[in-house]
Short mmCIF file of C-alpha atoms in Angstrom, two decimals:
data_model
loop_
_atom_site.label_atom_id
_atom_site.label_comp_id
_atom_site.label_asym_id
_atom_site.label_seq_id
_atom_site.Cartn_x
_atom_site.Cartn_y
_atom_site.Cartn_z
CA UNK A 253 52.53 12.52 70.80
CA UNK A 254 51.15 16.31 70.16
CA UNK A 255 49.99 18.49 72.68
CA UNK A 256 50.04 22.11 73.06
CA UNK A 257 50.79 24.07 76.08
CA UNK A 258 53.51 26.01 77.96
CA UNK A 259 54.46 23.54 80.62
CA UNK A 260 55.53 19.87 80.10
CA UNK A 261 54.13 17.44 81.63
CA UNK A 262 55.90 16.67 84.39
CA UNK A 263 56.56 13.27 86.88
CA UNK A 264 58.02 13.05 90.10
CA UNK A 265 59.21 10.11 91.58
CA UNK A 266 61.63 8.50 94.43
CA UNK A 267 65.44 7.56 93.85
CA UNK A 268 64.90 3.72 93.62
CA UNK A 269 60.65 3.92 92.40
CA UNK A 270 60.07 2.66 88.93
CA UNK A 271 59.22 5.04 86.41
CA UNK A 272 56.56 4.72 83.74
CA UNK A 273 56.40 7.58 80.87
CA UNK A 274 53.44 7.97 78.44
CA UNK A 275 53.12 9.04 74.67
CA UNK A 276 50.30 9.36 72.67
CA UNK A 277 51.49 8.91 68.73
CA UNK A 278 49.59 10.14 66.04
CA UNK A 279 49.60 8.74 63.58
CA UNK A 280 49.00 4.56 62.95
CA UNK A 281 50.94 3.92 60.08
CA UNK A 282 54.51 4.76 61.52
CA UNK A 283 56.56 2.03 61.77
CA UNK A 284 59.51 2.71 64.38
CA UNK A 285 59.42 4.93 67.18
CA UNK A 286 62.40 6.22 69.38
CA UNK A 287 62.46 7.08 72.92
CA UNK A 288 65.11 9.98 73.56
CA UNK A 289 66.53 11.71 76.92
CA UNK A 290 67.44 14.97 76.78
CA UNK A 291 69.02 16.32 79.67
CA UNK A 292 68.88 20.44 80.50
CA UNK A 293 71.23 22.26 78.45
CA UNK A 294 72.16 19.17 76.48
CA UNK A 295 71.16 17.46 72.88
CA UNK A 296 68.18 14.25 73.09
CA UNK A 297 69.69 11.48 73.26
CA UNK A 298 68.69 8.10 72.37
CA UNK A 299 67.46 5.78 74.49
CA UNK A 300 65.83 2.98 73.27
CA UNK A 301 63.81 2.12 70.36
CA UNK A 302 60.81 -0.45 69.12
CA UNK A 303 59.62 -1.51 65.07
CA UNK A 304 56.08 -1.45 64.29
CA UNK A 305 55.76 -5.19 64.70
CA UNK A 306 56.91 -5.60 67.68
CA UNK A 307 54.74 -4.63 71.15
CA UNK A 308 57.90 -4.78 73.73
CA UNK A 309 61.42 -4.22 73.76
CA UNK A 310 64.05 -4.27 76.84
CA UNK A 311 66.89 -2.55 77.22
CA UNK A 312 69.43 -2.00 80.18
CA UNK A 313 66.65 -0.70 83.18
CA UNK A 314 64.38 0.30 80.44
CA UNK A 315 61.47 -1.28 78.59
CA UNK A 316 59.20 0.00 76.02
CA UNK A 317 56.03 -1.15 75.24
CA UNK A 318 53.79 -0.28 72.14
CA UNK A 319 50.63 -1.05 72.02
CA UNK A 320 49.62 -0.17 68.34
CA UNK A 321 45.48 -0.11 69.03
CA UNK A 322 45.22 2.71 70.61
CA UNK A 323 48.74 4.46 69.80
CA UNK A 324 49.85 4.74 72.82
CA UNK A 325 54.03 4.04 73.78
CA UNK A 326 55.36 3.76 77.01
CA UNK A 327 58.73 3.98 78.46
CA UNK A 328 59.67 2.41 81.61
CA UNK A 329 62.33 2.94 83.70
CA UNK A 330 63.08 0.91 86.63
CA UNK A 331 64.99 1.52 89.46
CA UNK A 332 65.11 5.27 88.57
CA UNK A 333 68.05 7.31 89.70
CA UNK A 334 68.87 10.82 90.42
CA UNK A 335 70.93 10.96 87.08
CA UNK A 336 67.67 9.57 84.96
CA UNK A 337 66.23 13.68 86.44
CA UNK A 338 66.10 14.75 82.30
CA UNK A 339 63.54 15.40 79.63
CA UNK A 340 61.91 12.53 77.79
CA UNK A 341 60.03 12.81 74.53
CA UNK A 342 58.84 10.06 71.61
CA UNK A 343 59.69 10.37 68.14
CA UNK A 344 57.48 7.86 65.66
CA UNK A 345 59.11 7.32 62.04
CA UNK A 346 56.73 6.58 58.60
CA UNK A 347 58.69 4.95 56.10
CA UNK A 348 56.15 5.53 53.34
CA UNK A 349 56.34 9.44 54.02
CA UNK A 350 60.43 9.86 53.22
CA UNK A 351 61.14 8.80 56.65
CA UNK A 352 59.21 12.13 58.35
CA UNK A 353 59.59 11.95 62.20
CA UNK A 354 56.93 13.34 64.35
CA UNK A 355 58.16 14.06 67.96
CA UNK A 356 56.37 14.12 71.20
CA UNK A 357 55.99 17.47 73.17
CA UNK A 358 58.24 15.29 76.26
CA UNK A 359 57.77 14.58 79.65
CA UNK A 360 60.25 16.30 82.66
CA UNK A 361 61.20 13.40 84.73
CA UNK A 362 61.95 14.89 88.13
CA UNK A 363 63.93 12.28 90.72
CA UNK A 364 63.85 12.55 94.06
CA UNK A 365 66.54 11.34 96.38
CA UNK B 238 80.83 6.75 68.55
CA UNK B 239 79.06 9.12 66.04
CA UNK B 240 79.33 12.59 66.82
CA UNK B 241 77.47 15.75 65.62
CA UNK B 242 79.34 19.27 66.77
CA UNK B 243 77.50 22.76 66.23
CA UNK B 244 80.18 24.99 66.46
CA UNK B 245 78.47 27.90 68.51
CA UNK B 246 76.78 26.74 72.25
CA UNK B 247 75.99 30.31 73.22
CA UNK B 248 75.53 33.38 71.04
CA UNK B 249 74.07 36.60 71.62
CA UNK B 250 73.43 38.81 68.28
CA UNK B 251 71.09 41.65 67.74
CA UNK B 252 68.55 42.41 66.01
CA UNK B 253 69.18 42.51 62.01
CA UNK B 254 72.36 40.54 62.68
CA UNK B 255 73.27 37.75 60.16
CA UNK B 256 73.59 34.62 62.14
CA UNK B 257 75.29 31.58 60.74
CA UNK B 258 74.67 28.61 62.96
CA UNK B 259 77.17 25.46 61.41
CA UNK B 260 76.55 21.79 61.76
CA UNK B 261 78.83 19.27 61.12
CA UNK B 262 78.48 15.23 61.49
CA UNK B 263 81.49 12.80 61.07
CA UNK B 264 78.99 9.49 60.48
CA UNK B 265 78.72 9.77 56.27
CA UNK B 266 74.89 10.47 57.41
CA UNK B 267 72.91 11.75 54.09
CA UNK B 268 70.26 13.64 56.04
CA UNK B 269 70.57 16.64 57.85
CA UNK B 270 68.09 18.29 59.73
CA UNK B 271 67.49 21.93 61.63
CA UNK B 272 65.56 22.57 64.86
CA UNK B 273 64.25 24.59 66.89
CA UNK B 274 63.18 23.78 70.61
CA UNK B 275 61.34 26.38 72.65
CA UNK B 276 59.39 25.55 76.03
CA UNK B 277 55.86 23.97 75.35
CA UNK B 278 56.34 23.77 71.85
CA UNK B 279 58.50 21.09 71.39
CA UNK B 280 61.08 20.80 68.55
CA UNK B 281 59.67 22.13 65.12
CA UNK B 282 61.48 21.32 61.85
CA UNK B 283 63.67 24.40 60.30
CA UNK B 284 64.77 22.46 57.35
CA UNK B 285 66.03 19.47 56.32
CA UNK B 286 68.28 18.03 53.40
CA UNK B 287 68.29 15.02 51.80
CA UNK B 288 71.83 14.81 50.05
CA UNK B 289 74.70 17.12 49.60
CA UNK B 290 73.16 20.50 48.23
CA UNK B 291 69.92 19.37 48.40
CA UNK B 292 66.89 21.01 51.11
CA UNK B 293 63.55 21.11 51.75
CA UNK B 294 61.39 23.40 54.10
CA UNK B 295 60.02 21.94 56.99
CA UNK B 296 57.32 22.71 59.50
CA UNK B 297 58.79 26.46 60.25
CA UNK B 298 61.64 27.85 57.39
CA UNK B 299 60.24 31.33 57.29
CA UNK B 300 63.39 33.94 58.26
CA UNK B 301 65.99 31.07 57.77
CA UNK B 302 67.76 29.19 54.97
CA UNK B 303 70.25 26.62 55.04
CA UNK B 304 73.40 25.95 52.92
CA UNK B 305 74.95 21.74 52.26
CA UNK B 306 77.66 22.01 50.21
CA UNK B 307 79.24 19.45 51.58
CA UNK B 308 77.91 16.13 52.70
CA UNK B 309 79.11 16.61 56.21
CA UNK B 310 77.98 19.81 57.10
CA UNK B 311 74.87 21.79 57.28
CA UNK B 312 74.79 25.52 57.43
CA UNK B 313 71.56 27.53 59.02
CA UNK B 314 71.39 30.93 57.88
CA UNK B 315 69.07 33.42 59.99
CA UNK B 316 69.33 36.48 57.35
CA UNK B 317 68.14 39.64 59.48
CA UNK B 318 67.75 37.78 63.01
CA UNK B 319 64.67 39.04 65.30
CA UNK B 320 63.81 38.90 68.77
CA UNK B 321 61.38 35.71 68.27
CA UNK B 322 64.14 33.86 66.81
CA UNK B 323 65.86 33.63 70.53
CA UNK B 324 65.71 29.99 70.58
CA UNK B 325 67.53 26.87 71.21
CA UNK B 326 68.58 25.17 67.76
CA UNK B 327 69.48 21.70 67.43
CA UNK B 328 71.08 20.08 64.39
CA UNK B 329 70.62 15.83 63.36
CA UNK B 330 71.97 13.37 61.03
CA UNK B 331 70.81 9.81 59.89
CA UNK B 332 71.14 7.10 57.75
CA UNK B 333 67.81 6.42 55.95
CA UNK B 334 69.00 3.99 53.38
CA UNK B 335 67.37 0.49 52.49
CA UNK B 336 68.31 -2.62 54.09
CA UNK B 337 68.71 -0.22 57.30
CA UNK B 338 65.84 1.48 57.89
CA UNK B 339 65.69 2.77 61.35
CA UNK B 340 66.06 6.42 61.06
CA UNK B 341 67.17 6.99 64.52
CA UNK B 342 68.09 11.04 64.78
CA UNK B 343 71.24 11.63 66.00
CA UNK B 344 71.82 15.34 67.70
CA UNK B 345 74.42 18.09 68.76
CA UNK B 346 74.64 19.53 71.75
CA UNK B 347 72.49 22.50 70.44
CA UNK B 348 73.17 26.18 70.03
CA UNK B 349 71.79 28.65 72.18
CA UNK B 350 70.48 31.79 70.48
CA UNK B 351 69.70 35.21 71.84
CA UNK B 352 68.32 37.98 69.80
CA UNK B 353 68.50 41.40 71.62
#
């Protein structure tokens, strides 16, 4: 989840529309991968997160899905709400490398009420 | 809940300054890791250590050093600061033991840096 620029991505969506958010990992042998929030001014913070050998996970209004053949992770948000307006990036995890984390450049989630 | 408090949220130095940025995590966490997070470049590793007075370069260590004496706390040293070193930095923890294997970064609240 690597790409070079000055401006995030960015997605804009209605209070109440569900939200889908996209990362591209890089690399195929990581084996976890966190979603974080990160909210302006403030520290990420986690969100959810998925193992290698899994392809979905659920959490309270937010899913992830993994789909390990073409490294691509997705978070989904439903029901999105004004306060869910923050910064969302990927983070993917290799255990055979010490544990390195790569993170995603992020997506700005704008909400609209 | 586990917390992780960088004692500075705003500071404004000049240029040659020495700027200490401190970390400190209250989770027994062995790793510690430095950030920086600038707009379109994501966050890029400073350093990272392992274990009390242990530390390894990341991704981006040139003009900084760190200091872990101690097992909670992580020190980032900016020696002579510069005007490219204006930055937000963000400190982690984790636990990266076996049997619990997740490796799930946990964050501060950042420090906002301004070189003048």
């Amino acid at each position: 989840g690597e790409s070079v620029g000055l401006h995030l991505p960015t997605l804009s969506v209605q209070e109440g529309d569900n939200s889908i958010i996209n990362c591209a990992y890089s690399n195929s042998a990581s084996d976890y991968f966190i979603w974080y929030k990160q909210e302006s001014g403030k520290g990420p913070q986690f969100i959810i997160d998925i193992r290698s050998n899994m392809d979905k996970r659920q959490g309270q209004r937010v899913t992830v899905l993994l789909n390990k053949t073409v490294k691509h992770l997705s978070l989904q948000i439903a029901a999105t709400q004004p306060g869910d307006s923050a910064v969302y990036f990927c983070a993917e995890i290799s255990y055979n490398q010490g544990g390195k984390l790569i993170f995603g450049q992020g997506t700005e989630l704008s909400v609209k009420p | 809940d586990v917390k992780v408090t960088q004692s500075s949220r705003y500071l404004v130095k000049r240029t040659g300054e020495k700027v200490f940025l401190e970390c400190v995590q209250d989770m027994d966490h062995e790793n510690m890791f430095w950030y920086r997070q600038d707009p379109g470049l994501g966050l890029r590793l400073i350093y990272f250590s392992y274990d009390v007075k242990m530390k390894e370069k990341g991704d981006i260590p040139e003009g900084y050093s760190v200091s872990r004496e101690k097992k909670e706390r992580f020190s980032l040293i900016l020696e002579s600061a510069s005007t490219n070193q204006t930055s937000m930095y963000l400190c982690a923890s984790r636990f990266l033991g076996q049997g619990r294997n997740t490796g799930e970064l946990f964050f501060g609240e950042g420090s906002r840096l301004t070189v003048l």
